[in-house]
mmCIF file of C-alpha atoms and ligand atoms in Angstrom:
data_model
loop_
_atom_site.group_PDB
_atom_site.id
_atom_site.type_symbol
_atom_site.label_atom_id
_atom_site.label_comp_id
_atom_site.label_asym_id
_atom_site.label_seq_id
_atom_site.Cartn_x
_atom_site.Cartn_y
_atom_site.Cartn_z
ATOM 1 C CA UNK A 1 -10.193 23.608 -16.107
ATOM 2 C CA UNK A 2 -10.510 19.647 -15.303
ATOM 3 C CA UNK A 3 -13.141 18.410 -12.626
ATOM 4 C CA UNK A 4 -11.336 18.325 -8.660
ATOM 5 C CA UNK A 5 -10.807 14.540 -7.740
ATOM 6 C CA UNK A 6 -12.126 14.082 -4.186
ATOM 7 C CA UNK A 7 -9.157 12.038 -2.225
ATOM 8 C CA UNK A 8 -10.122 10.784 0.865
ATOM 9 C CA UNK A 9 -7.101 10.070 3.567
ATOM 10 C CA UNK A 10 -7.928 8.332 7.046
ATOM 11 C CA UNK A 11 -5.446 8.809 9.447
ATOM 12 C CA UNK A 12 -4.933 12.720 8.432
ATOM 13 C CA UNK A 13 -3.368 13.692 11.484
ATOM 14 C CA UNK A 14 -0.803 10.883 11.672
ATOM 15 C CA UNK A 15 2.645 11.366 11.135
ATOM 16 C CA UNK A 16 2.510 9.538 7.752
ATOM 17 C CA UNK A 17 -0.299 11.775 6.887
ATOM 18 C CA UNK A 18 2.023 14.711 7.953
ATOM 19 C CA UNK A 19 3.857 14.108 4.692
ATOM 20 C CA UNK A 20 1.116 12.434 2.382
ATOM 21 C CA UNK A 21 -1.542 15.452 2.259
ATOM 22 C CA UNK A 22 1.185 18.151 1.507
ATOM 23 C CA UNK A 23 2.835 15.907 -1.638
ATOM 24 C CA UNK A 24 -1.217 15.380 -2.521
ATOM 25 C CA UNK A 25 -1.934 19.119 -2.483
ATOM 26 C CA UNK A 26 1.315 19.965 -4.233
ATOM 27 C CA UNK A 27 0.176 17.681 -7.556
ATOM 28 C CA UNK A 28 2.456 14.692 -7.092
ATOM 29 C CA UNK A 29 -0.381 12.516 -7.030
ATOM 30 C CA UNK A 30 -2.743 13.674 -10.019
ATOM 31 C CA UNK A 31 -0.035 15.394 -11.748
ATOM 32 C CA UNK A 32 -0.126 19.003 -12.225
ATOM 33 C CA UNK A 33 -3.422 20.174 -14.252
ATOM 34 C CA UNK A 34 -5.842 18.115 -11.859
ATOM 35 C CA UNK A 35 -7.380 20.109 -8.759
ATOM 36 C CA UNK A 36 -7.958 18.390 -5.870
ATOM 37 C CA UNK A 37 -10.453 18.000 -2.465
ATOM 38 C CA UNK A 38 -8.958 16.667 0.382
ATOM 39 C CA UNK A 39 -11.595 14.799 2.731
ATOM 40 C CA UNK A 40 -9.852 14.069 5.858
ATOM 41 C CA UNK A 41 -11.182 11.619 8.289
ATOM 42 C CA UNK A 42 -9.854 11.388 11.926
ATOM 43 C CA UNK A 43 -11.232 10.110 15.241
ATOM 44 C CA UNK A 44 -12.167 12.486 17.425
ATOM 45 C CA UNK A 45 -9.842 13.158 19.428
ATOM 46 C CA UNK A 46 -7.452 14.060 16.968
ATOM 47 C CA UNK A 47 -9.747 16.256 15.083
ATOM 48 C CA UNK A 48 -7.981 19.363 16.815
ATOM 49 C CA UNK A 49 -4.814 18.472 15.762
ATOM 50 C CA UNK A 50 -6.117 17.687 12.500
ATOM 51 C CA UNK A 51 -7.558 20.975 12.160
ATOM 52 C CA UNK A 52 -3.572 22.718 12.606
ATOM 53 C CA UNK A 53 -2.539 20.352 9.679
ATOM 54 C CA UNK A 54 -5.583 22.136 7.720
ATOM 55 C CA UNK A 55 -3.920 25.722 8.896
ATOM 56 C CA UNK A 56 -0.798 24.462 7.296
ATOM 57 C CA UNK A 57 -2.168 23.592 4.376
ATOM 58 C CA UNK A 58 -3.950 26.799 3.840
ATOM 59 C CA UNK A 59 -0.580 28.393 4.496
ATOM 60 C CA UNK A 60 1.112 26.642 1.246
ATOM 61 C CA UNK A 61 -1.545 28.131 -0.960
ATOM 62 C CA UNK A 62 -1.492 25.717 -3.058
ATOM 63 C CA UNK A 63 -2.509 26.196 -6.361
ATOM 64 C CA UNK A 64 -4.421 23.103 -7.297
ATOM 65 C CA UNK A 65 -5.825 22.702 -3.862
ATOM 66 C CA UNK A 66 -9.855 23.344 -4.269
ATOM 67 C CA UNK A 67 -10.888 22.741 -0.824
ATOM 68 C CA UNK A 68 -10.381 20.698 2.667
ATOM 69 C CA UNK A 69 -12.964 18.969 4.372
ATOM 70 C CA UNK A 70 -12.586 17.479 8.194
ATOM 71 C CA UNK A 71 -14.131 15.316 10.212
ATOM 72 C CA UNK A 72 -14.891 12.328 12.551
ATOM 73 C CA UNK A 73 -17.768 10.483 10.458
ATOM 74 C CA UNK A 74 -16.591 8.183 7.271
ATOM 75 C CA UNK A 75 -20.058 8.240 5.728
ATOM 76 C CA UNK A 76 -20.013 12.599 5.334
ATOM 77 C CA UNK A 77 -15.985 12.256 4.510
ATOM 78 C CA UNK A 78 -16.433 9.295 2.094
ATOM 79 C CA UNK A 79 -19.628 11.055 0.289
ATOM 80 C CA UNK A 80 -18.804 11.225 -3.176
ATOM 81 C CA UNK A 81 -14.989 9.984 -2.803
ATOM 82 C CA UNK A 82 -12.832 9.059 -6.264
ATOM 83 C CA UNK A 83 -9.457 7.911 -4.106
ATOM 84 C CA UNK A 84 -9.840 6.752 -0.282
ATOM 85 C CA UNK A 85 -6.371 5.944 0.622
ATOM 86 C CA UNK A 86 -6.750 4.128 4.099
ATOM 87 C CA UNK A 87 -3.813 5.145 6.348
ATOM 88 C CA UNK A 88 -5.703 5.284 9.844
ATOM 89 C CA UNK A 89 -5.239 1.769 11.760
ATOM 90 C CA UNK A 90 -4.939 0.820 15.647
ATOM 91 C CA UNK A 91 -0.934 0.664 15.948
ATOM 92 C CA UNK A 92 -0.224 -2.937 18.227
ATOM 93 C CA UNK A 93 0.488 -1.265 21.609
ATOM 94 C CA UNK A 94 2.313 -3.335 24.572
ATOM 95 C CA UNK A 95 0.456 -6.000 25.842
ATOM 96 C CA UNK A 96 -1.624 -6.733 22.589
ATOM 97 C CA UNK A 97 -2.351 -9.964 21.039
ATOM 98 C CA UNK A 98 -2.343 -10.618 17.208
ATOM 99 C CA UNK A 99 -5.905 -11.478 17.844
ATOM 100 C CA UNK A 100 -6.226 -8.153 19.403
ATOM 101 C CA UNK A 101 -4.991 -6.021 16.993
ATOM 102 C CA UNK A 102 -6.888 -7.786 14.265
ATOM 103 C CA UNK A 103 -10.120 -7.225 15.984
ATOM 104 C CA UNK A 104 -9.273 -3.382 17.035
ATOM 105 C CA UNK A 105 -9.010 -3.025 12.959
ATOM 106 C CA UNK A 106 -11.486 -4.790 12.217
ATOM 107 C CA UNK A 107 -13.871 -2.564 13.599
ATOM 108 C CA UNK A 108 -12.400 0.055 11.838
ATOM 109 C CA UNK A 109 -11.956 -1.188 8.736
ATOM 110 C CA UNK A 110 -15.325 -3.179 8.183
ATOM 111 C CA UNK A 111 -17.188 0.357 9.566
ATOM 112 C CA UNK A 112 -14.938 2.124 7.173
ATOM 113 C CA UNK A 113 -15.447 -0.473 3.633
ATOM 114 C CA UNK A 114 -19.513 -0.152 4.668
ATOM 115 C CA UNK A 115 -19.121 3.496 4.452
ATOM 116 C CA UNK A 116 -17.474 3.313 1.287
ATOM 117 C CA UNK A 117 -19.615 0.764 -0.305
ATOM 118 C CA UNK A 118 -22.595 3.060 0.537
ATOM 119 C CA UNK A 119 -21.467 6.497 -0.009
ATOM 120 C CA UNK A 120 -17.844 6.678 -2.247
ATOM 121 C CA UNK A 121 -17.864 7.753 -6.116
ATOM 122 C CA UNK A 122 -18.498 4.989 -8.526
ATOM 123 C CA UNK A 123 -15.410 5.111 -9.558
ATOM 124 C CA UNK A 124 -13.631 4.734 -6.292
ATOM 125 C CA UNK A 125 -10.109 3.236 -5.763
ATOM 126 C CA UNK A 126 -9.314 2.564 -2.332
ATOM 127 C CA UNK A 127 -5.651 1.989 -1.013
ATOM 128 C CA UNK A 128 -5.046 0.957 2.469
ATOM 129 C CA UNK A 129 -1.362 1.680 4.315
ATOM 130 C CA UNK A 130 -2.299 1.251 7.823
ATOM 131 C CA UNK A 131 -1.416 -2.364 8.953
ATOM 132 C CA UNK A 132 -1.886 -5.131 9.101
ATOM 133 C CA UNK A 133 -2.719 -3.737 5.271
ATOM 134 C CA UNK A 134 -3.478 -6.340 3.373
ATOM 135 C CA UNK A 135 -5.518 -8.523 5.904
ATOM 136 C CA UNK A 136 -7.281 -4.429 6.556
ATOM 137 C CA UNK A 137 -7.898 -4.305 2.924
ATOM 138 C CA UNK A 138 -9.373 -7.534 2.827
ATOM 139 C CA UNK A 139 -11.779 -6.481 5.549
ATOM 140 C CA UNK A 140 -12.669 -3.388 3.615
ATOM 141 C CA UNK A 141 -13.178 -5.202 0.437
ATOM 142 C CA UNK A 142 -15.654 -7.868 1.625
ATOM 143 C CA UNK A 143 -17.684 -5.214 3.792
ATOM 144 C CA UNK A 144 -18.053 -3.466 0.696
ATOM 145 C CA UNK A 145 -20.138 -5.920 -1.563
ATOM 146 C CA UNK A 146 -20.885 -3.236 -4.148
ATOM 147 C CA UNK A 147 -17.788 -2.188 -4.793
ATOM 148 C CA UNK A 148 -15.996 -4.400 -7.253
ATOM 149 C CA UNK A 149 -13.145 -6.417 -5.863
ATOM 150 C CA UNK A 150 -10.735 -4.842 -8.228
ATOM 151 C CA UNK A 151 -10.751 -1.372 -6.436
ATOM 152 C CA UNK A 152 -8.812 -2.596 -3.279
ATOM 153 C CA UNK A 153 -5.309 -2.617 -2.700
ATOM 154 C CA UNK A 154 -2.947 -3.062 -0.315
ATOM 155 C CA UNK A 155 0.541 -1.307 0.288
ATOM 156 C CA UNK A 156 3.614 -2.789 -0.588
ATOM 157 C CA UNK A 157 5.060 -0.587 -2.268
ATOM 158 C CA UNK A 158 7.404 1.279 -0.324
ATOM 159 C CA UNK A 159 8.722 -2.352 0.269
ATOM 160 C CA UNK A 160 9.464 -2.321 -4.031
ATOM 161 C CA UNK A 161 10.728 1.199 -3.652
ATOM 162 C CA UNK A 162 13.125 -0.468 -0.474
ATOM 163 C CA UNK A 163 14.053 -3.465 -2.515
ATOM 164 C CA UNK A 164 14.900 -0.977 -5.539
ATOM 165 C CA UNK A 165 16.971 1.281 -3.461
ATOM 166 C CA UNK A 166 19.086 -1.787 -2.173
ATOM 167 C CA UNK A 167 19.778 -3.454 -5.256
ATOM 168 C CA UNK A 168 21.313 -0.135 -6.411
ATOM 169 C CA UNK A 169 23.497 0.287 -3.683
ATOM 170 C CA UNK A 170 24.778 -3.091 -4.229
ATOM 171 C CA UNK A 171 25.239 -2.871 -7.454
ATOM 172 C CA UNK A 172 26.038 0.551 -8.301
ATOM 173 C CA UNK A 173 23.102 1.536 -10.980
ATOM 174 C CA UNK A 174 21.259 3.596 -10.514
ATOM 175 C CA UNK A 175 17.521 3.333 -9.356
ATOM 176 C CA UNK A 176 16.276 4.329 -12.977
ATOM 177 C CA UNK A 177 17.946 1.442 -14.058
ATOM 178 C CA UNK A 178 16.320 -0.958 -12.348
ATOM 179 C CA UNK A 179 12.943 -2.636 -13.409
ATOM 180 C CA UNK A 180 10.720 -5.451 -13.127
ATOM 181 C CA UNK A 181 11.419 -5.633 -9.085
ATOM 182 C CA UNK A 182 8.314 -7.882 -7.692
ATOM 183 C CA UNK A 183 7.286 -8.021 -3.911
ATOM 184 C CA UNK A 184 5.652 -11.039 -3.460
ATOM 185 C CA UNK A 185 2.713 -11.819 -0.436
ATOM 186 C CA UNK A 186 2.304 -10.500 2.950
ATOM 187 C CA UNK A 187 3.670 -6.702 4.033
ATOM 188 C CA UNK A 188 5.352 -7.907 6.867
ATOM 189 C CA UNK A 189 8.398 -9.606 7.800
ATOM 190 C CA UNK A 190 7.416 -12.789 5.826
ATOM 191 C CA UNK A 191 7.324 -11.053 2.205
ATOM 192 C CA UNK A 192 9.512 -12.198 -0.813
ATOM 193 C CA UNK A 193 11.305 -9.270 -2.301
ATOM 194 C CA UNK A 194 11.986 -10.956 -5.642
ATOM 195 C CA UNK A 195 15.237 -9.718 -7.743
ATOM 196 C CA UNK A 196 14.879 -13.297 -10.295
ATOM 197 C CA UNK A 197 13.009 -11.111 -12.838
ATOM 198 C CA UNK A 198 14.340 -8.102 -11.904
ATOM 199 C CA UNK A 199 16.540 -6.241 -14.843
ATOM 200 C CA UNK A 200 18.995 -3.458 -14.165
ATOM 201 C CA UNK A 201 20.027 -1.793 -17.390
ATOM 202 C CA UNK A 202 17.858 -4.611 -19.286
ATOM 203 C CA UNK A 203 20.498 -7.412 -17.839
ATOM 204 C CA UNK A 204 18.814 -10.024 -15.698
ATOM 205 C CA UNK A 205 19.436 -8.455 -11.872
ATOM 206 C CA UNK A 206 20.238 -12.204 -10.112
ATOM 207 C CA UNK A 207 22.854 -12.871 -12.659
ATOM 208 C CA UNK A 208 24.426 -9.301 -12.584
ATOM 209 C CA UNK A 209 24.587 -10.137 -8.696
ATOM 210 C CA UNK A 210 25.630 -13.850 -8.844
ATOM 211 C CA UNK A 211 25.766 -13.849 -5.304
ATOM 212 C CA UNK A 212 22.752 -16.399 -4.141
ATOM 213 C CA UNK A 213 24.109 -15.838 -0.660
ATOM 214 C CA UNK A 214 23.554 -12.391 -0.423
ATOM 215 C CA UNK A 215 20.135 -12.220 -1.896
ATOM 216 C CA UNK A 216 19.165 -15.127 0.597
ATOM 217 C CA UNK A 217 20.717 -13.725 3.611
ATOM 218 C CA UNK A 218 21.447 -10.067 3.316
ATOM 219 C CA UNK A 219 18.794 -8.698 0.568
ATOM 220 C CA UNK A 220 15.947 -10.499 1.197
ATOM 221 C CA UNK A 221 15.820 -9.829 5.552
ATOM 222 C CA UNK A 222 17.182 -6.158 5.117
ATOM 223 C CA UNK A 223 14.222 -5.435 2.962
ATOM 224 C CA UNK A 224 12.115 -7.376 4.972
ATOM 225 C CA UNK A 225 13.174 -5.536 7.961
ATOM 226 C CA UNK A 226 13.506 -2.047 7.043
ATOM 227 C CA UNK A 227 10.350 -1.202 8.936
ATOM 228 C CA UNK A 228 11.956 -2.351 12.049
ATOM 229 C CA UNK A 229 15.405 -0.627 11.096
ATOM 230 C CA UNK A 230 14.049 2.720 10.884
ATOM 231 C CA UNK A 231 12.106 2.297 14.266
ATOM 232 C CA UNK A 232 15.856 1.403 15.596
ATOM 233 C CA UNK A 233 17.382 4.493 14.086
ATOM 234 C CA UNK A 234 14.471 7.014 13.904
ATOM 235 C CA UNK A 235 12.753 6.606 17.248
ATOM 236 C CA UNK A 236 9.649 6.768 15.167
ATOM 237 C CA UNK A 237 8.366 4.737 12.107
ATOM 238 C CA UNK A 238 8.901 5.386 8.701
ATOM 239 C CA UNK A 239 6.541 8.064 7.800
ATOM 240 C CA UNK A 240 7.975 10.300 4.532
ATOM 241 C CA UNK A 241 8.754 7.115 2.654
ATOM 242 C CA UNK A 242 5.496 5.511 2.865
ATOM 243 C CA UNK A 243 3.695 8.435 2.400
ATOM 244 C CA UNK A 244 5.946 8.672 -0.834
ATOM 245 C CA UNK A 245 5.258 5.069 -1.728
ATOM 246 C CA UNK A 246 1.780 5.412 -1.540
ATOM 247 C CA UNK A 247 1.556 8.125 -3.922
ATOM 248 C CA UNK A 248 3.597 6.275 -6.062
ATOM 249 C CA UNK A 249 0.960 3.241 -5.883
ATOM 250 C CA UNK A 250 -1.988 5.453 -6.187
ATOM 251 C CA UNK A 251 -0.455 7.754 -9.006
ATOM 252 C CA UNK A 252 0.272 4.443 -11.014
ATOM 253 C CA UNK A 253 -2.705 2.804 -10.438
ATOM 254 C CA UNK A 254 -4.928 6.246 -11.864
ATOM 255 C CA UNK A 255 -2.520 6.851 -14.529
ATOM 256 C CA UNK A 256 -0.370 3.680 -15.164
ATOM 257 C CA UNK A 257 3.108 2.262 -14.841
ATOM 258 C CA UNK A 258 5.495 2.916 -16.832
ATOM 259 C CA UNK A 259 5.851 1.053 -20.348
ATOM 260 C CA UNK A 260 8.288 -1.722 -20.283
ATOM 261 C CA UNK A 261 8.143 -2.082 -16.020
ATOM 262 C CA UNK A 262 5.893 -3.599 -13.816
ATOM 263 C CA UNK A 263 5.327 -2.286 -9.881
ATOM 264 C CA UNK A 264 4.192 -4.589 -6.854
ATOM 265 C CA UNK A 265 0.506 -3.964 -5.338
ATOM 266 C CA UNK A 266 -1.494 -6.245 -3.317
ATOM 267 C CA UNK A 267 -4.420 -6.769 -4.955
ATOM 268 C CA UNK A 268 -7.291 -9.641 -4.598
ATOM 269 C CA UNK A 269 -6.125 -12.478 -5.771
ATOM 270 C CA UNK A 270 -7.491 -14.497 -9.026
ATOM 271 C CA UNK A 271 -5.481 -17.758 -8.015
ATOM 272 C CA UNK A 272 -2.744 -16.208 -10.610
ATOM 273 C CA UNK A 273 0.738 -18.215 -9.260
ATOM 274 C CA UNK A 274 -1.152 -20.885 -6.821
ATOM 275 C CA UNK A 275 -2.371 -17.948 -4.336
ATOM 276 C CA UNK A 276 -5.685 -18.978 -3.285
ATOM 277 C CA UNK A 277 -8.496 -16.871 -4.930
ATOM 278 C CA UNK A 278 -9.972 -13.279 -2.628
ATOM 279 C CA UNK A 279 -6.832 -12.961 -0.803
ATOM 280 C CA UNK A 280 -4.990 -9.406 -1.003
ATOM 281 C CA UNK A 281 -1.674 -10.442 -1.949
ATOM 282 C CA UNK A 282 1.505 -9.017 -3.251
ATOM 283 C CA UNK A 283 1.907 -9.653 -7.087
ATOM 284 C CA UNK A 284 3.900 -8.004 -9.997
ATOM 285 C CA UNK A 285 0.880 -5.697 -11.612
ATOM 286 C CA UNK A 286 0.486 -3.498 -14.939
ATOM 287 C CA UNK A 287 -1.612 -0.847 -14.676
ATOM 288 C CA UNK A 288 -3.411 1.695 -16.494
ATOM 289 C CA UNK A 289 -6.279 4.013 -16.263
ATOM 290 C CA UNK A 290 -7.776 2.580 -13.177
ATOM 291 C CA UNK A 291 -6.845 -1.103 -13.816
ATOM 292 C CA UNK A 292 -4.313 -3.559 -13.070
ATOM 293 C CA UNK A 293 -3.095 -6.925 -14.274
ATOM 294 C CA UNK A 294 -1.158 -9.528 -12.565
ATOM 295 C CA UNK A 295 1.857 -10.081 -14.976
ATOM 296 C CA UNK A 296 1.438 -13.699 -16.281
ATOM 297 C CA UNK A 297 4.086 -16.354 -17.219
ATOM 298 C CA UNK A 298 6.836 -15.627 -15.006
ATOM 299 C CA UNK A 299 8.877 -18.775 -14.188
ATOM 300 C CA UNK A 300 8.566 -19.389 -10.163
ATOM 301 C CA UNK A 301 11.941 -21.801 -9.014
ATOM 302 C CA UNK A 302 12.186 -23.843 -5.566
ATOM 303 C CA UNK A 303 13.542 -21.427 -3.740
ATOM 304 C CA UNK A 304 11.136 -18.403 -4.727
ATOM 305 C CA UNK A 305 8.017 -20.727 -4.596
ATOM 306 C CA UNK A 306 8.874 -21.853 -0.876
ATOM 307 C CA UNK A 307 9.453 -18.033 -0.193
ATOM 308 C CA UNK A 308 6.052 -17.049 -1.793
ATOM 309 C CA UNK A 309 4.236 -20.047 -0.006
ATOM 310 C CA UNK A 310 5.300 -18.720 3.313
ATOM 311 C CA UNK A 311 4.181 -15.346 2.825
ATOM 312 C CA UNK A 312 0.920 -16.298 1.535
ATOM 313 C CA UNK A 313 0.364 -19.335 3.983
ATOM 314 C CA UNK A 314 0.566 -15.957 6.807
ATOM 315 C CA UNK A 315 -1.899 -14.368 5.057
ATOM 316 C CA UNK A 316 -4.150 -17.444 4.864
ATOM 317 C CA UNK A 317 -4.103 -17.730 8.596
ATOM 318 C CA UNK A 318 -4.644 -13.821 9.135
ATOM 319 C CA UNK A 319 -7.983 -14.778 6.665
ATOM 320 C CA UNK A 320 -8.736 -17.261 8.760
ATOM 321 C CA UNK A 321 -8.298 -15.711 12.084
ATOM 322 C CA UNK A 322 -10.645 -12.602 11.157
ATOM 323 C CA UNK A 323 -13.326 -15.011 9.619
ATOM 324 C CA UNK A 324 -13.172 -16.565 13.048
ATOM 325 C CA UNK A 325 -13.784 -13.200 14.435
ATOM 326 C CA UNK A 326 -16.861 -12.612 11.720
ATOM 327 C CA UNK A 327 -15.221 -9.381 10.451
ATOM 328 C CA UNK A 328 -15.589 -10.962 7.143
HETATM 329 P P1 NAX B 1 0.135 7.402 13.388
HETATM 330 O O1 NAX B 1 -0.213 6.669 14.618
HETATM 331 O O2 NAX B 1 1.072 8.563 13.429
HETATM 332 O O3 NAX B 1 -1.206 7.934 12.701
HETATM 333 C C1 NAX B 1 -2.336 7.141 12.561
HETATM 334 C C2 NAX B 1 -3.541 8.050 12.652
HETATM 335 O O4 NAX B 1 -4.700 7.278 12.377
HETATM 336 C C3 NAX B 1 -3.729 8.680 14.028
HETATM 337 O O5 NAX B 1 -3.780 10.086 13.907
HETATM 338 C C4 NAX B 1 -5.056 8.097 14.505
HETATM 339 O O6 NAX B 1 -5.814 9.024 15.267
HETATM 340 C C5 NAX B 1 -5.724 7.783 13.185
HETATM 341 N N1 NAX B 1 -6.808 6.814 13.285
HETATM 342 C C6 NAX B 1 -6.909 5.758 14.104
HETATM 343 N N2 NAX B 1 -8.093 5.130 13.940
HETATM 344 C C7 NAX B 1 -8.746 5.818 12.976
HETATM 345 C C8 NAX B 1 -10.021 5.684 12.385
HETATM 346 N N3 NAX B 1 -10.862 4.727 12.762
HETATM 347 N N4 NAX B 1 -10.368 6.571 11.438
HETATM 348 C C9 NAX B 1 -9.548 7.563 11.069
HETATM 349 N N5 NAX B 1 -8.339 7.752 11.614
HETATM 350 C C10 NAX B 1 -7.934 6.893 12.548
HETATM 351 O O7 NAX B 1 0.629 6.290 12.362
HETATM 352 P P2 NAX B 1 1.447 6.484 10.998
HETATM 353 O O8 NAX B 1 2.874 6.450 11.284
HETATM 354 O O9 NAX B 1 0.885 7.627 10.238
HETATM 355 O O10 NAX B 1 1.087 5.104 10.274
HETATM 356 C C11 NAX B 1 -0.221 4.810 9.851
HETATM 357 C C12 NAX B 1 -0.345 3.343 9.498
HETATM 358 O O11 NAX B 1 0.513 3.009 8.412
HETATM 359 C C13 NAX B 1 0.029 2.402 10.637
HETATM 360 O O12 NAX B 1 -0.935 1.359 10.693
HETATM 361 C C14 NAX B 1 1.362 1.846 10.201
HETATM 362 O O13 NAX B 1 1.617 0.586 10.749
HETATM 363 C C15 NAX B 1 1.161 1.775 8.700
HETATM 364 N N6 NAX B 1 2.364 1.680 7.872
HETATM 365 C C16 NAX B 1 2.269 0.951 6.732
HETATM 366 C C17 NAX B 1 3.305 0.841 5.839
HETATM 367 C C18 NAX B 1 3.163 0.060 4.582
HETATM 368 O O14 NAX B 1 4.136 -0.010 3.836
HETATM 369 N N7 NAX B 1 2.017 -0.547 4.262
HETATM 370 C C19 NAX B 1 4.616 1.455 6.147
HETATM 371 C C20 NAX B 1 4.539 2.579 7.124
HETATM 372 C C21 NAX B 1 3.597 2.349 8.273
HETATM 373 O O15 NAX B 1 4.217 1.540 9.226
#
């Protein structure tokens, strides 16, 4: 039978990883001939709580499971890693400064892309969820000299997956119908959900629409602000669908998109579209066995361009402000 893939998930006892390690275990990731190991890192604290998730898992007997490894140290749960996906991060509590919260990451994530860069599988790919993602993935990627920039990406696709669902509802096709959606920059309330290129059925999605008003003021901010939505109607943040959209990202990445589509990942920048080289932003990607590819050529208009340069000029600053702080 094939060789287990070691994934390793931060943030295992977390409510997104509630959802995430069972939808691993069951195959949606790596499809249903590959066994896995889970490597589960948690602080300490949390490593009880952590170890009752591991019960549950042991209860599904799952049939491609191999084995489950906890614990508090990145260097033993990295060791030998072929997927990290990065979910763990230090949630802004009340009182916190954005300077704060990029610092309180920081020390995570630059401890946790050292680990990596000494101790994961050649072959790593590492995904990060837990925010501020991409600016986290950025600090991951440049503590992690070794490991070529190409293997870090940041989240943003359960924002594609919310863009997606939206279009649908407003236009009545179904989500299967609906390809080339593009998230552009930042995941955070300054993205660009883009619908220009988008195609439902194979007709252009803007022109199917051809309502400029609603993609400007209703589509673009409800997307945008889904994160926020959920907290409003949930009490809690949206867990299930980002655990869903990062398999998704991950299963894509390892085994590719689909032929004819494209999906949105933030990946390190090339300077593809004017976004300044190193920077983990949100571009429309290919992918296959491993790889990815910015999608080239695609015509950027006024109003998309100012949307993308906003996103990107946040991320700029976010570079800027953790450089400041020497995390990178
Ligand atoms: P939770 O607070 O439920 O879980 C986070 C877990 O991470 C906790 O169990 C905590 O102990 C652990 N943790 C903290 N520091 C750690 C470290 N250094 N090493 C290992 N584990 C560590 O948050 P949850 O709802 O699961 O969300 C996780 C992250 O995903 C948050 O940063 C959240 O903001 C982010 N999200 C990102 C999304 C995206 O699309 N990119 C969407 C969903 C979500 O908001």
């Amino acid at each position: 039978s094939a060789t287990p893939v070691k994934v390793a998930v931060t943030g295992a006892a977390g409510q997104i990883g509630y959802s995430l390690l069972f939808r691993i275990a069951a195959g949606d990731l790596l499809g249903p001939d590959t066994p896995v190991q889970l490597r589960l890192l948690e602080i300490t604290p949390a490593l009880k709580a952590l170890e009752g998730v591991v019960m549950e898992l042991d209860d599904c007997a799952f049939p491609l499971l191999d084995s489950v490894e906890i614990g508090d140290d990145a260097n033993t749960i990295f060791d030998g890693a072929n997927l990290a996906l990065l979910v763990g991060a230090r949630p802004r509590t009340k009182g916190m400064e954005r300077g704060d919260l990029l610092e309180a990451n920081g020390a995570i994530f630059t401890a946790q892309g050292k680990a990596l860069n000494d101790h994961a599988a050649d072959d790593i790919r590492i995904g990060v969820t837990g925010n501020p993602a991409n600016t986290n993935a950025l600090i991951a990627k440049t503590n992690a000299p070794d490991i070529p920039a190409e293997r870090f990406s940041a989240l943003t696709r359960l924002d594609h997956n919310r863009a997606i669902s939206q279009l649908a509802a407003k236009t009545g096709a179904k989500v299967t119908d609906i390809t080339k959606m593009t998230i552009w920059g930042n995941h955070s309330a300054t993205q660009y959900p883009d619908i220009f290129h988008a195609e439902i059925a194979g007709r252009n999605a803007a022109e199917v629409v051809d309502d400029q008003a609603w993609i400007a003021d209703s589509f673009i901010p409800t997307v945008a602000k889904r994160g926020a939505a959920i907290i409003e109607a949930r009490g809690a943040s949206s867990a299930a669908s980002a655990a869903s959209a990062t398999i998704d990202a991950a299963r894509d990445w390892l085994l590719g998109s689909p032929e004819g589509d494209w999906v949105s990942m933030a990946v390190s920048s090339d300077g593809s579209y004017g976004v300044p080289e190193g920077i983990i932003s949100s571009f429309p990607v290919v992918t296959k066995g491993g790889d990815w590819e910015i999608v080239q050529g695609l015509e950027i208009d006024e109003f998309s361009r100012a949307k993308i340069d906003a996103s990107v000029a946040e991320l700029v600053e976010e570079r800027d402000a953790v450089t400041k702080l020497g995390l990178i």
